[in-house]
Amino acid sequence: MAVTDEAIEKIKAMIVSGALRPGDRLPKESELAAELGLSRNSLREAVRALSLIRILDVRQGDGTYVTSLDPQLLLEALSFVVDFHRDDAVLEFLAVRRILEPAATAMAATRISEQQLDALSSQLDKLGPDPSVEELVARDLDFHRGIASASGNSVLCSLLESLSGPTTRARVRRGLTQEDAVARTLREHRAILSALRDRDAEAARSWATVHIASVEQWLRSTL
């Protein structure tokens, strides 16, 4: 494993230094192993590991390439790991969302376009006053995804996307068991949208905090 770790670090150094750039094809295995002073076996293991976390793309019959290194692509590995969360860790995921989501919403208030605002409004209108819990939760994810995208920060957007999965089941359960949960969620969405239309970053931040905290508070009371 130590030899494989060394191989990973050497390939990483080539990418970080710019010797290998996004989209570049790696030299042939024998050439790269000789250049880095590695055995072909350890190089092969390093390439396999880096392909799993989307740093490298192994194309059968073509070669191995550096991926785009786009944040969304790289953070897919985080999303995969997050899926293995324990149920008792959901509160911790919600706490992280309560930190990041309001920040993204505040950023979006100064950057979101009228077209994006209209799209969010249309999403809420299509739900109507009495949607099913499952439909509401699905649209809730879309609503917050749209706001995060409007923040203009792809890393923040990808982090929030990765963290959304563990809280989905909790939100469905809340909608099914807590009285007025659906109506309350709709009101909070409207309040967030209104703050975004007013370009009021602090109001948008506050309503996003309230929105996440209400789920967190309910879940804490059920544990």
Short mmCIF file of N, CA and C in Angstrom, two decimals, residues 48-113:
data_model
loop_
_atom_site.label_atom_id
_atom_site.label_comp_id
_atom_site.label_asym_id
_atom_site.label_seq_id
_atom_site.Cartn_x
_atom_site.Cartn_y
_atom_site.Cartn_z
N ARG A 48 -5.74 2.99 -10.99
CA ARG A 48 -7.04 2.44 -10.64
C ARG A 48 -7.68 3.25 -9.51
N ALA A 49 -6.89 3.58 -8.50
CA ALA A 49 -7.40 4.35 -7.36
C ALA A 49 -7.83 5.76 -7.78
N LEU A 50 -7.03 6.41 -8.60
CA LEU A 50 -7.33 7.77 -9.04
C LEU A 50 -8.52 7.81 -10.00
N SER A 51 -8.75 6.71 -10.70
CA SER A 51 -9.91 6.67 -11.59
C SER A 51 -11.20 6.55 -10.78
N LEU A 52 -11.13 5.90 -9.61
CA LEU A 52 -12.30 5.73 -8.76
C LEU A 52 -12.79 7.06 -8.21
N ILE A 53 -11.86 7.98 -8.00
CA ILE A 53 -12.26 9.29 -7.47
C ILE A 53 -12.28 10.36 -8.57
N ARG A 54 -12.36 9.90 -9.79
CA ARG A 54 -12.58 10.75 -10.97
C ARG A 54 -11.45 11.73 -11.27
N ILE A 55 -10.24 11.39 -10.86
CA ILE A 55 -9.08 12.19 -11.23
C ILE A 55 -8.59 11.76 -12.61
N LEU A 56 -8.62 10.47 -12.84
CA LEU A 56 -8.20 9.90 -14.12
C LEU A 56 -9.36 9.15 -14.77
N ASP A 57 -9.31 9.09 -16.08
CA ASP A 57 -10.33 8.38 -16.86
C ASP A 57 -9.63 7.33 -17.72
N VAL A 58 -9.85 6.07 -17.37
CA VAL A 58 -9.22 4.97 -18.12
C VAL A 58 -10.15 4.56 -19.26
N ARG A 59 -9.67 4.73 -20.49
CA ARG A 59 -10.47 4.40 -21.67
C ARG A 59 -9.87 3.17 -22.35
N GLN A 60 -10.59 2.08 -22.27
CA GLN A 60 -10.08 0.83 -22.84
C GLN A 60 -9.74 0.98 -24.31
N GLY A 61 -8.53 0.56 -24.68
CA GLY A 61 -8.10 0.63 -26.06
C GLY A 61 -7.65 2.00 -26.51
N ASP A 62 -7.71 3.00 -25.62
CA ASP A 62 -7.35 4.36 -26.01
C ASP A 62 -6.23 4.91 -25.12
N GLY A 63 -6.35 4.70 -23.83
CA GLY A 63 -5.34 5.23 -22.92
C GLY A 63 -5.98 5.80 -21.67
N THR A 64 -5.17 6.42 -20.85
CA THR A 64 -5.63 7.02 -19.60
C THR A 64 -5.49 8.53 -19.68
N TYR A 65 -6.53 9.23 -19.31
CA TYR A 65 -6.56 10.69 -19.42
C TYR A 65 -6.85 11.34 -18.07
N VAL A 66 -6.35 12.55 -17.90
CA VAL A 66 -6.76 13.38 -16.77
C VAL A 66 -8.18 13.87 -17.07
N THR A 67 -9.07 13.78 -16.10
CA THR A 67 -10.43 14.24 -16.33
C THR A 67 -10.47 15.77 -16.38
N SER A 68 -11.66 16.31 -16.48
CA SER A 68 -11.82 17.77 -16.51
C SER A 68 -11.46 18.41 -15.17
N LEU A 69 -11.43 17.58 -14.10
CA LEU A 69 -11.18 18.05 -12.73
C LEU A 69 -12.23 19.07 -12.28
N ASP A 70 -13.39 19.01 -12.92
CA ASP A 70 -14.49 19.89 -12.53
C ASP A 70 -14.93 19.54 -11.11
N PRO A 71 -15.20 20.54 -10.25
CA PRO A 71 -15.60 20.25 -8.87
C PRO A 71 -16.77 19.28 -8.76
N GLN A 72 -17.77 19.44 -9.62
CA GLN A 72 -18.93 18.55 -9.55
C GLN A 72 -18.53 17.11 -9.80
N LEU A 73 -17.62 16.90 -10.73
CA LEU A 73 -17.15 15.55 -11.03
C LEU A 73 -16.36 14.98 -9.85
N LEU A 74 -15.45 15.77 -9.30
CA LEU A 74 -14.60 15.29 -8.22
C LEU A 74 -15.40 15.02 -6.95
N LEU A 75 -16.42 15.82 -6.70
CA LEU A 75 -17.20 15.67 -5.47
C LEU A 75 -18.23 14.55 -5.57
N GLU A 76 -18.34 13.91 -6.74
CA GLU A 76 -19.20 12.73 -6.83
C GLU A 76 -18.71 11.64 -5.89
N ALA A 77 -17.42 11.59 -5.67
CA ALA A 77 -16.86 10.60 -4.75
C ALA A 77 -17.36 10.87 -3.33
N LEU A 78 -17.47 12.15 -2.96
CA LEU A 78 -17.99 12.51 -1.65
C LEU A 78 -19.44 12.06 -1.52
N SER A 79 -20.21 12.28 -2.57
CA SER A 79 -21.61 11.87 -2.56
C SER A 79 -21.74 10.37 -2.35
N PHE A 80 -20.85 9.60 -2.97
CA PHE A 80 -20.87 8.14 -2.81
C PHE A 80 -20.59 7.75 -1.37
N VAL A 81 -19.61 8.39 -0.75
CA VAL A 81 -19.26 8.08 0.63
C VAL A 81 -20.38 8.49 1.57
N VAL A 82 -20.99 9.64 1.32
CA VAL A 82 -22.07 10.14 2.16
C VAL A 82 -23.24 9.17 2.20
N ASP A 83 -23.45 8.44 1.12
CA ASP A 83 -24.56 7.49 1.06
C ASP A 83 -24.43 6.38 2.10
N PHE A 84 -23.25 6.22 2.68
CA PHE A 84 -23.05 5.19 3.70
C PHE A 84 -23.25 5.72 5.12
N HIS A 85 -23.86 6.90 5.24
CA HIS A 85 -24.06 7.50 6.56
C HIS A 85 -24.94 6.63 7.45
N ARG A 86 -24.73 6.73 8.74
CA ARG A 86 -25.61 6.10 9.71
C ARG A 86 -26.80 7.00 9.96
N ASP A 87 -27.92 6.42 10.30
CA ASP A 87 -29.13 7.22 10.54
C ASP A 87 -28.92 8.25 11.65
N ASP A 88 -28.10 7.89 12.65
CA ASP A 88 -27.90 8.82 13.76
C ASP A 88 -26.97 9.99 13.41
N ALA A 89 -26.45 9.98 12.17
CA ALA A 89 -25.59 11.09 11.73
C ALA A 89 -26.35 12.13 10.91
N VAL A 90 -27.65 11.91 10.67
CA VAL A 90 -28.42 12.83 9.84
C VAL A 90 -28.43 14.23 10.43
N LEU A 91 -28.52 14.32 11.75
CA LEU A 91 -28.51 15.64 12.40
C LEU A 91 -27.21 16.39 12.09
N GLU A 92 -26.12 15.67 11.99
CA GLU A 92 -24.84 16.32 11.69
C GLU A 92 -24.83 16.82 10.24
N PHE A 93 -25.41 16.06 9.33
CA PHE A 93 -25.52 16.52 7.95
C PHE A 93 -26.39 17.77 7.87
N LEU A 94 -27.49 17.78 8.62
CA LEU A 94 -28.37 18.95 8.63
C LEU A 94 -27.64 20.16 9.20
N ALA A 95 -26.82 19.95 10.21
CA ALA A 95 -26.06 21.06 10.80
C ALA A 95 -25.11 21.67 9.78
N VAL A 96 -24.48 20.82 8.97
CA VAL A 96 -23.59 21.32 7.92
C VAL A 96 -24.39 22.07 6.86
N ARG A 97 -25.56 21.53 6.50
CA ARG A 97 -26.42 22.22 5.53
C ARG A 97 -26.86 23.58 6.07
N ARG A 98 -27.09 23.64 7.38
CA ARG A 98 -27.54 24.91 7.99
C ARG A 98 -26.44 25.96 7.93
N ILE A 99 -25.21 25.53 7.79
CA ILE A 99 -24.10 26.47 7.62
C ILE A 99 -23.96 26.89 6.15
N LEU A 100 -24.00 25.92 5.25
CA LEU A 100 -23.69 26.17 3.84
C LEU A 100 -24.88 26.73 3.05
N GLU A 101 -26.07 26.19 3.28
CA GLU A 101 -27.22 26.58 2.46
C GLU A 101 -27.57 28.07 2.59
N PRO A 102 -27.62 28.63 3.82
CA PRO A 102 -27.89 30.06 3.93
C PRO A 102 -26.83 30.91 3.24
N ALA A 103 -25.58 30.47 3.29
CA ALA A 103 -24.51 31.22 2.62
C ALA A 103 -24.74 31.22 1.12
N ALA A 104 -25.10 30.07 0.56
CA ALA A 104 -25.37 29.99 -0.88
C ALA A 104 -26.57 30.84 -1.25
N THR A 105 -27.59 30.84 -0.41
CA THR A 105 -28.80 31.61 -0.69
C THR A 105 -28.52 33.11 -0.65
N ALA A 106 -27.70 33.53 0.30
CA ALA A 106 -27.31 34.95 0.38
C ALA A 106 -26.51 35.36 -0.85
N MET A 107 -25.60 34.50 -1.29
CA MET A 107 -24.81 34.79 -2.49
C MET A 107 -25.72 34.88 -3.71
N ALA A 108 -26.71 34.00 -3.78
CA ALA A 108 -27.60 33.99 -4.93
C ALA A 108 -28.43 35.27 -5.01
N ALA A 109 -28.73 35.88 -3.87
CA ALA A 109 -29.58 37.08 -3.85
C ALA A 109 -29.00 38.21 -4.70
N THR A 110 -27.69 38.27 -4.79
CA THR A 110 -27.06 39.36 -5.55
C THR A 110 -26.69 38.94 -6.97
N ARG A 111 -26.88 37.65 -7.30
CA ARG A 111 -26.42 37.16 -8.60
C ARG A 111 -27.52 36.53 -9.45
N ILE A 112 -28.60 36.13 -8.83
CA ILE A 112 -29.64 35.38 -9.54
C ILE A 112 -30.30 36.26 -10.61
N SER A 113 -30.58 35.67 -11.75
CA SER A 113 -31.18 36.41 -12.86
C SER A 113 -32.71 36.38 -12.75
#
